[in-house]
């Protein structure tokens, strides 16, 4: 079947259900136990929104995207969408991907400027093109072709954080910092971390989907792309096994295709929690180059994994834990505590 006509028919509500049920029947694992939505620590509003939609009968992909859109549009989350910290030139560049379990289809955008909901554009790449990933200028033009309006994503607070970073980079350049800069109290924490939100869901039909979206590394080199738009790195879904999403240092995730690894570990019998721990251990083992080490030899970065499986089990783990994460199990929406391979120490 031609992809175009397949997409057209699969877009009709309900098509995926009988198709997936048939597939699930053929598998040994059967239909996933839902509803369930999990997300990173900054995703409690996302899990609430996604669960509300899932309970109303929404497909998991619609639900998780609507969930993360809340955080993308929040100027106070400096790691995602509008209000995200910019690149070294003061321009916000966003990365995102979506993956739909029932069709095993995916779409991504990277280094997208001026559009505050990259996850919506990633979804359109999946549904309205024959491609998987669009970047930079091409991604922006594609978004505009679909009616997205350009807007300045740099909030005043994010601009002040960036300006302070720029003005304190060197003692010998021509930029002088203010004596009492008007920057958030958690400036250091803000500028060292890669935030990101990931959200994974199982809907009432037992189908699994996920989304990851980020403004990436603060003050990155323009054009830097992290793990968040890369399927297998920042997100992976296998409708017959489960899903994994990730936040934290994208470079290490890219080198390990960590979300794909986590799902494969679950396929081989690991629980979501054990799979996330094992992936974090693998990341640490592979972090061999000196630039990734603190003076005491431990990693100088963090990466966090969040996973769920078809049985409706979930877990999370990081290089440095414990890992706070958001879970809506259909009854309660709250933070849970996952594992960590290492504990922070000064
Ligand atoms: N995980 C987000 C990034 O590294 O861009």
CSV table of C-alpha atoms and ligand atoms in Angstrom, one decimal:
chain,number,residue,atom,x,y,z
A,1,UNK,CA,0.0,0.0,0.0
A,2,UNK,CA,1.3,3.5,-0.8
A,3,UNK,CA,2.2,5.4,2.3
A,4,UNK,CA,0.0,8.3,1.4
A,5,UNK,CA,-3.1,6.2,1.2
A,6,UNK,CA,-2.1,4.2,4.3
A,7,UNK,CA,-1.8,7.4,6.3
A,8,UNK,CA,-5.1,8.6,5.0
A,9,UNK,CA,-6.9,5.5,6.0
A,10,UNK,CA,-5.1,5.2,9.4
A,11,UNK,CA,-6.0,8.8,10.2
A,12,UNK,CA,-9.7,7.8,10.2
A,13,UNK,CA,-10.7,7.5,13.9
A,14,UNK,CA,-11.0,3.9,14.9
A,15,UNK,CA,-8.9,2.4,12.1
A,16,UNK,CA,-5.9,1.7,14.3
A,17,UNK,CA,-8.0,-0.1,16.9
A,18,UNK,CA,-9.0,-3.2,15.1
A,19,UNK,CA,-5.6,-3.3,13.3
A,20,UNK,CA,-3.8,-3.1,16.6
A,21,UNK,CA,-6.0,-5.5,18.4
A,22,UNK,CA,-5.3,-8.0,15.6
A,23,UNK,CA,-1.6,-7.4,16.0
A,24,UNK,CA,-1.8,-7.6,19.8
A,25,UNK,CA,-3.7,-10.9,19.5
A,26,UNK,CA,-0.9,-12.3,17.5
A,27,UNK,CA,1.6,-11.2,20.1
A,28,UNK,CA,2.1,-13.1,23.4
A,29,UNK,CA,1.8,-9.9,25.4
A,30,UNK,CA,-1.7,-8.8,24.4
A,31,UNK,CA,-3.2,-5.4,24.8
A,32,UNK,CA,-1.4,-2.9,27.1
A,33,UNK,CA,-2.8,-2.2,30.5
A,34,UNK,CA,-4.0,1.4,30.6
A,35,UNK,CA,-4.8,4.1,31.0
A,36,UNK,CA,-1.4,5.4,32.2
A,37,UNK,CA,0.6,8.6,31.6
A,38,UNK,CA,4.1,9.2,32.9
A,39,UNK,CA,6.4,12.3,32.4
A,40,UNK,CA,9.4,14.0,33.7
A,41,UNK,CA,9.3,16.0,37.0
A,42,UNK,CA,8.2,19.1,35.1
A,43,UNK,CA,5.2,17.2,33.6
A,44,UNK,CA,2.6,17.0,36.3
A,45,UNK,CA,0.3,19.3,34.4
A,46,UNK,CA,1.0,17.3,31.3
A,47,UNK,CA,0.1,14.0,32.9
A,48,UNK,CA,-3.1,15.5,34.2
A,49,UNK,CA,-4.2,16.9,30.8
A,50,UNK,CA,-3.2,13.7,28.9
A,51,UNK,CA,-5.1,11.5,31.3
A,52,UNK,CA,-8.2,13.7,31.1
A,53,UNK,CA,-8.1,13.3,27.3
A,54,UNK,CA,-7.4,9.6,27.4
A,55,UNK,CA,-10.3,9.0,29.8
A,56,UNK,CA,-12.4,10.9,27.2
A,57,UNK,CA,-11.3,8.4,24.6
A,58,UNK,CA,-8.4,10.2,23.0
A,59,UNK,CA,-5.6,8.4,21.3
A,60,UNK,CA,-2.5,8.4,23.5
A,61,UNK,CA,-0.5,10.5,21.0
A,62,UNK,CA,-3.1,13.3,20.9
A,63,UNK,CA,-3.2,13.2,24.7
A,64,UNK,CA,0.6,13.4,25.4
A,65,UNK,CA,1.1,16.1,22.8
A,66,UNK,CA,-1.7,18.2,24.4
A,67,UNK,CA,-0.1,17.6,27.8
A,68,UNK,CA,3.4,18.8,26.8
A,69,UNK,CA,1.9,21.8,25.0
A,70,UNK,CA,1.1,23.3,28.4
A,71,UNK,CA,4.7,23.2,29.3
A,72,UNK,CA,5.9,24.4,25.9
A,73,UNK,CA,3.7,27.5,26.3
A,74,UNK,CA,4.8,28.2,29.9
A,75,UNK,CA,7.3,31.1,30.1
A,76,UNK,CA,8.4,29.9,33.5
A,77,UNK,CA,9.8,26.6,32.3
A,78,UNK,CA,13.2,27.6,30.9
A,79,UNK,CA,14.0,24.2,29.3
A,80,UNK,CA,11.1,23.8,26.9
A,81,UNK,CA,9.3,26.0,24.2
A,82,UNK,CA,8.4,29.6,24.9
A,83,UNK,CA,10.7,30.9,27.6
A,84,UNK,CA,13.4,28.3,26.9
A,85,UNK,CA,17.0,29.4,27.4
A,86,UNK,CA,18.5,30.4,24.0
A,87,UNK,CA,21.6,29.5,22.1
A,88,UNK,CA,24.9,31.4,22.5
A,89,UNK,CA,23.6,34.1,20.2
A,90,UNK,CA,20.4,34.7,22.3
A,91,UNK,CA,18.1,32.8,19.9
A,92,UNK,CA,15.7,30.0,21.2
A,93,UNK,CA,16.1,26.8,19.1
A,94,UNK,CA,13.7,23.9,19.8
A,95,UNK,CA,13.9,20.2,19.2
A,96,UNK,CA,11.0,17.7,19.5
A,97,UNK,CA,9.8,14.3,18.3
A,98,UNK,CA,6.7,12.2,18.6
A,99,UNK,CA,6.2,8.5,18.1
A,100,UNK,CA,2.9,6.7,17.6
A,101,UNK,CA,2.9,3.1,18.8
A,102,UNK,CA,0.0,1.7,16.7
A,103,UNK,CA,1.6,2.7,13.4
A,104,UNK,CA,5.2,2.7,14.6
A,105,UNK,CA,5.4,6.1,12.9
A,106,UNK,CA,7.4,9.1,14.0
A,107,UNK,CA,8.1,12.7,13.2
A,108,UNK,CA,10.7,15.2,14.4
A,109,UNK,CA,11.9,18.8,14.2
A,110,UNK,CA,15.3,20.1,15.2
A,111,UNK,CA,16.8,23.6,15.7
A,112,UNK,CA,13.3,25.1,15.0
A,113,UNK,CA,13.1,28.8,15.7
A,114,UNK,CA,10.1,31.1,16.4
A,115,UNK,CA,7.5,28.4,16.8
A,116,UNK,CA,6.5,27.6,20.4
A,117,UNK,CA,5.0,24.2,19.9
A,118,UNK,CA,7.6,22.1,18.2
A,119,UNK,CA,5.8,18.9,19.2
A,120,UNK,CA,2.8,19.9,17.0
A,121,UNK,CA,5.1,20.5,14.1
A,122,UNK,CA,6.9,17.1,14.7
A,123,UNK,CA,3.5,15.5,14.6
A,124,UNK,CA,2.8,17.2,11.2
A,125,UNK,CA,6.1,16.0,9.9
A,126,UNK,CA,4.9,12.5,10.8
A,127,UNK,CA,1.4,12.8,9.3
A,128,UNK,CA,1.8,15.2,6.4
A,129,UNK,CA,5.2,14.4,4.9
A,130,UNK,CA,7.1,11.4,3.7
A,131,UNK,CA,10.0,12.4,6.0
A,132,UNK,CA,10.8,11.8,9.6
A,133,UNK,CA,13.0,14.8,10.5
A,134,UNK,CA,13.0,18.4,9.4
A,135,UNK,CA,15.6,20.9,10.7
A,136,UNK,CA,16.2,24.6,11.0
A,137,UNK,CA,15.0,26.9,8.2
A,138,UNK,CA,13.2,24.0,6.4
A,139,UNK,CA,11.3,23.0,9.6
A,140,UNK,CA,10.3,26.7,10.1
A,141,UNK,CA,9.0,27.0,6.5
A,142,UNK,CA,7.1,23.7,6.9
A,143,UNK,CA,5.5,25.0,10.1
A,144,UNK,CA,4.5,28.3,8.4
A,145,UNK,CA,3.1,26.4,5.5
A,146,UNK,CA,0.8,24.7,8.0
A,147,UNK,CA,-0.3,28.0,9.4
A,148,UNK,CA,2.0,28.3,12.5
A,149,UNK,CA,2.7,31.9,13.3
A,150,UNK,CA,6.2,33.0,14.0
A,151,UNK,CA,6.8,34.7,17.4
A,152,UNK,CA,9.8,35.7,19.5
A,153,UNK,CA,10.3,32.9,22.0
A,154,UNK,CA,12.9,34.7,24.1
A,155,UNK,CA,11.1,36.0,27.2
A,156,UNK,CA,12.6,38.9,29.1
A,157,UNK,CA,13.7,36.6,32.0
A,158,UNK,CA,15.4,34.2,29.6
A,159,UNK,CA,17.1,37.2,27.9
A,160,UNK,CA,18.4,38.4,31.2
A,161,UNK,CA,19.8,35.0,32.1
A,162,UNK,CA,21.5,34.8,28.7
A,163,UNK,CA,22.9,38.3,28.9
A,164,UNK,CA,24.3,37.6,32.4
A,165,UNK,CA,26.0,34.4,31.0
A,166,UNK,CA,27.4,36.4,28.1
A,167,UNK,CA,28.6,39.2,30.3
A,168,UNK,CA,30.4,36.9,32.7
A,169,UNK,CA,32.0,34.6,30.2
A,170,UNK,CA,35.4,36.4,30.2
A,171,UNK,CA,37.3,39.0,32.2
A,172,UNK,CA,39.0,40.2,29.1
A,173,UNK,CA,36.1,40.8,26.6
A,174,UNK,CA,34.2,44.0,26.1
A,175,UNK,CA,31.0,43.0,28.0
A,176,UNK,CA,30.6,44.2,31.5
A,177,UNK,CA,28.1,42.5,33.9
A,178,UNK,CA,25.7,44.4,36.1
A,179,UNK,CA,26.7,44.6,39.8
A,180,UNK,CA,23.3,43.2,40.9
A,181,UNK,CA,21.9,41.4,37.9
A,182,UNK,CA,18.1,40.8,37.8
A,183,UNK,CA,18.3,37.0,37.3
A,184,UNK,CA,16.5,34.1,38.9
A,185,UNK,CA,18.0,32.9,42.3
A,186,UNK,CA,18.5,29.4,40.7
A,187,UNK,CA,20.6,30.9,37.9
A,188,UNK,CA,23.5,28.3,38.3
A,189,UNK,CA,21.2,25.3,38.3
A,190,UNK,CA,19.2,26.8,35.3
A,191,UNK,CA,22.2,27.3,33.1
A,192,UNK,CA,23.9,24.0,33.8
A,193,UNK,CA,21.1,21.7,33.1
A,194,UNK,CA,19.3,20.5,30.0
A,195,UNK,CA,15.7,20.4,31.1
A,196,UNK,CA,13.3,18.9,28.5
A,197,UNK,CA,9.9,17.3,29.0
A,198,UNK,CA,9.0,13.8,27.9
A,199,UNK,CA,5.5,12.3,28.2
A,200,UNK,CA,4.4,8.7,27.5
A,201,UNK,CA,0.9,7.3,27.6
A,202,UNK,CA,-1.2,4.2,27.2
A,203,UNK,CA,-4.8,4.9,26.1
A,204,UNK,CA,-8.0,3.1,26.6
A,205,UNK,CA,-7.3,0.9,23.6
A,206,UNK,CA,-4.0,-0.2,25.0
A,207,UNK,CA,-2.0,1.8,22.5
A,208,UNK,CA,1.2,3.5,23.5
A,209,UNK,CA,2.6,6.8,22.2
A,210,UNK,CA,5.1,9.4,23.4
A,211,UNK,CA,6.6,12.8,22.8
A,212,UNK,CA,9.8,14.6,23.9
A,213,UNK,CA,10.3,18.4,23.5
A,214,UNK,CA,13.0,20.8,24.6
A,215,UNK,CA,14.9,24.0,24.1
A,216,UNK,CA,18.0,21.9,24.5
A,217,UNK,CA,21.3,22.9,26.1
A,218,UNK,CA,21.4,26.5,27.3
A,219,UNK,CA,23.8,28.7,25.3
A,220,UNK,CA,24.5,25.9,22.8
A,221,UNK,CA,26.3,26.6,19.6
A,222,UNK,CA,23.7,27.6,17.0
A,223,UNK,CA,22.5,24.5,15.2
A,224,UNK,CA,23.4,22.1,18.0
A,225,UNK,CA,20.8,19.3,18.1
A,226,UNK,CA,20.5,17.0,21.1
A,227,UNK,CA,18.7,13.7,21.7
A,228,UNK,CA,15.2,15.0,21.9
A,229,UNK,CA,14.3,14.9,18.2
A,230,UNK,CA,16.1,11.7,17.6
A,231,UNK,CA,14.0,8.5,17.7
A,232,UNK,CA,15.8,5.9,19.8
A,233,UNK,CA,17.7,8.5,21.7
A,234,UNK,CA,15.2,11.0,23.3
A,235,UNK,CA,12.2,8.8,22.7
A,236,UNK,CA,11.2,5.3,21.6
A,237,UNK,CA,7.9,3.4,21.5
A,238,UNK,CA,7.2,-0.2,20.6
A,239,UNK,CA,3.5,-0.8,20.9
A,240,UNK,CA,4.1,-4.4,21.7
A,241,UNK,CA,6.6,-3.8,24.5
A,242,UNK,CA,6.5,-0.3,26.0
A,243,UNK,CA,8.1,3.2,25.7
A,244,UNK,CA,11.0,5.2,27.0
A,245,UNK,CA,11.6,9.0,27.1
A,246,UNK,CA,14.6,10.8,28.3
A,247,UNK,CA,15.8,14.2,29.6
A,248,UNK,CA,19.3,15.4,30.5
A,249,UNK,CA,22.6,15.5,28.5
A,250,UNK,CA,21.6,14.7,25.0
A,251,UNK,CA,25.1,14.1,23.7
A,252,UNK,CA,25.5,11.0,25.8
A,253,UNK,CA,22.0,9.8,24.9
A,254,UNK,CA,22.8,10.1,21.2
A,255,UNK,CA,26.0,8.0,21.6
A,256,UNK,CA,24.0,5.2,23.3
A,257,UNK,CA,20.6,5.4,21.6
A,258,UNK,CA,19.4,5.0,25.2
A,259,UNK,CA,15.6,4.9,24.8
A,260,UNK,CA,15.8,2.2,22.1
A,261,UNK,CA,18.1,0.3,24.5
A,262,UNK,CA,15.7,0.7,27.4
A,263,UNK,CA,12.8,-0.6,25.3
A,264,UNK,CA,14.9,-3.5,24.1
A,265,UNK,CA,15.8,-4.4,27.7
A,266,UNK,CA,12.1,-4.4,28.5
A,267,UNK,CA,11.5,-6.7,25.5
A,268,UNK,CA,14.0,-9.0,27.1
A,269,UNK,CA,12.2,-9.1,30.4
A,270,UNK,CA,13.6,-6.2,32.4
A,271,UNK,CA,11.0,-4.2,34.3
A,272,UNK,CA,10.8,-0.5,33.3
A,273,UNK,CA,12.7,0.4,36.5
A,274,UNK,CA,15.4,-2.2,36.0
A,275,UNK,CA,15.7,-1.2,32.3
A,276,UNK,CA,16.1,2.5,33.1
A,277,UNK,CA,18.8,1.6,35.7
A,278,UNK,CA,20.7,-0.6,33.3
A,279,UNK,CA,20.6,2.1,30.6
A,280,UNK,CA,22.0,4.7,33.1
A,281,UNK,CA,24.8,2.2,34.0
A,282,UNK,CA,25.6,1.8,30.3
A,283,UNK,CA,25.8,5.6,29.9
A,284,UNK,CA,28.2,5.8,32.8
A,285,UNK,CA,30.3,2.9,31.5
A,286,UNK,CA,30.6,4.6,28.0
A,287,UNK,CA,31.4,8.1,29.4
A,288,UNK,CA,35.2,7.5,28.9
A,289,UNK,CA,36.5,10.8,27.6
A,290,UNK,CA,38.0,13.2,30.3
A,291,UNK,CA,35.7,16.1,29.4
A,292,UNK,CA,32.8,14.1,30.8
A,293,UNK,CA,34.5,13.6,34.2
A,294,UNK,CA,34.6,15.6,37.4
A,295,UNK,CA,37.8,15.9,39.3
A,296,UNK,CA,36.9,12.8,41.3
A,297,UNK,CA,36.3,10.8,38.1
A,298,UNK,CA,32.5,10.7,38.3
A,299,UNK,CA,30.3,11.9,35.4
A,300,UNK,CA,29.9,15.6,35.3
A,301,UNK,CA,26.4,15.3,33.7
A,302,UNK,CA,23.1,13.7,34.3
A,303,UNK,CA,20.7,11.8,32.1
A,304,UNK,CA,17.2,10.6,33.2
A,305,UNK,CA,15.1,7.8,31.8
A,306,UNK,CA,11.3,7.3,32.2
A,307,UNK,CA,9.7,4.1,30.9
A,308,UNK,CA,6.5,2.2,30.9
A,309,UNK,CA,5.6,-1.3,29.6
A,310,UNK,CA,2.6,-3.0,28.2
A,311,UNK,CA,1.6,-4.4,31.5
A,312,UNK,CA,1.1,-0.8,32.8
A,313,UNK,CA,4.3,-1.0,35.0
A,314,UNK,CA,6.5,2.1,35.0
A,315,UNK,CA,9.8,3.3,36.4
A,316,UNK,CA,12.5,5.9,36.1
A,317,UNK,CA,16.3,6.2,36.8
A,318,UNK,CA,19.2,8.5,36.2
A,319,UNK,CA,22.9,8.6,36.2
A,320,UNK,CA,22.5,10.7,39.4
A,321,UNK,CA,19.4,9.9,41.4
A,322,UNK,CA,16.9,9.7,42.8
A,323,UNK,CA,14.7,10.6,39.9
A,324,UNK,CA,11.5,12.5,40.5
A,325,UNK,CA,8.9,11.9,37.9
A,326,UNK,CA,5.2,12.5,37.2
A,327,UNK,CA,2.7,9.6,37.0
A,328,UNK,CA,-1.1,9.6,36.4
A,329,UNK,CA,-2.3,6.0,36.9
A,330,UNK,CA,-6.0,6.9,36.1
A,331,UNK,CA,-6.7,7.5,39.7
A,332,UNK,CA,-4.0,9.7,41.1
A,333,UNK,CA,-1.7,12.3,39.6
A,334,UNK,CA,1.5,12.7,41.6
A,335,UNK,CA,5.3,12.6,41.7
A,336,UNK,CA,7.0,9.3,42.2
A,337,UNK,CA,10.6,8.7,43.0
A,338,UNK,CA,12.7,6.5,40.7
A,339,UNK,CA,16.3,5.3,41.0
A,340,UNK,CA,19.7,6.6,40.4
A,341,UNK,CA,23.0,4.8,39.8
A,342,UNK,CA,25.0,7.4,41.6
A,343,UNK,CA,24.2,9.8,44.4
A,344,UNK,CA,25.3,13.4,44.2
A,345,UNK,CA,28.2,14.3,46.5
A,346,UNK,CA,30.1,17.6,46.6
B,1,LIG,N1,18.0,16.3,26.4
B,1,LIG,C1,17.9,17.6,25.9
B,1,LIG,C2,19.1,18.0,25.1
B,1,LIG,O1,20.2,17.5,25.4
B,1,LIG,O2,19.0,18.8,24.2
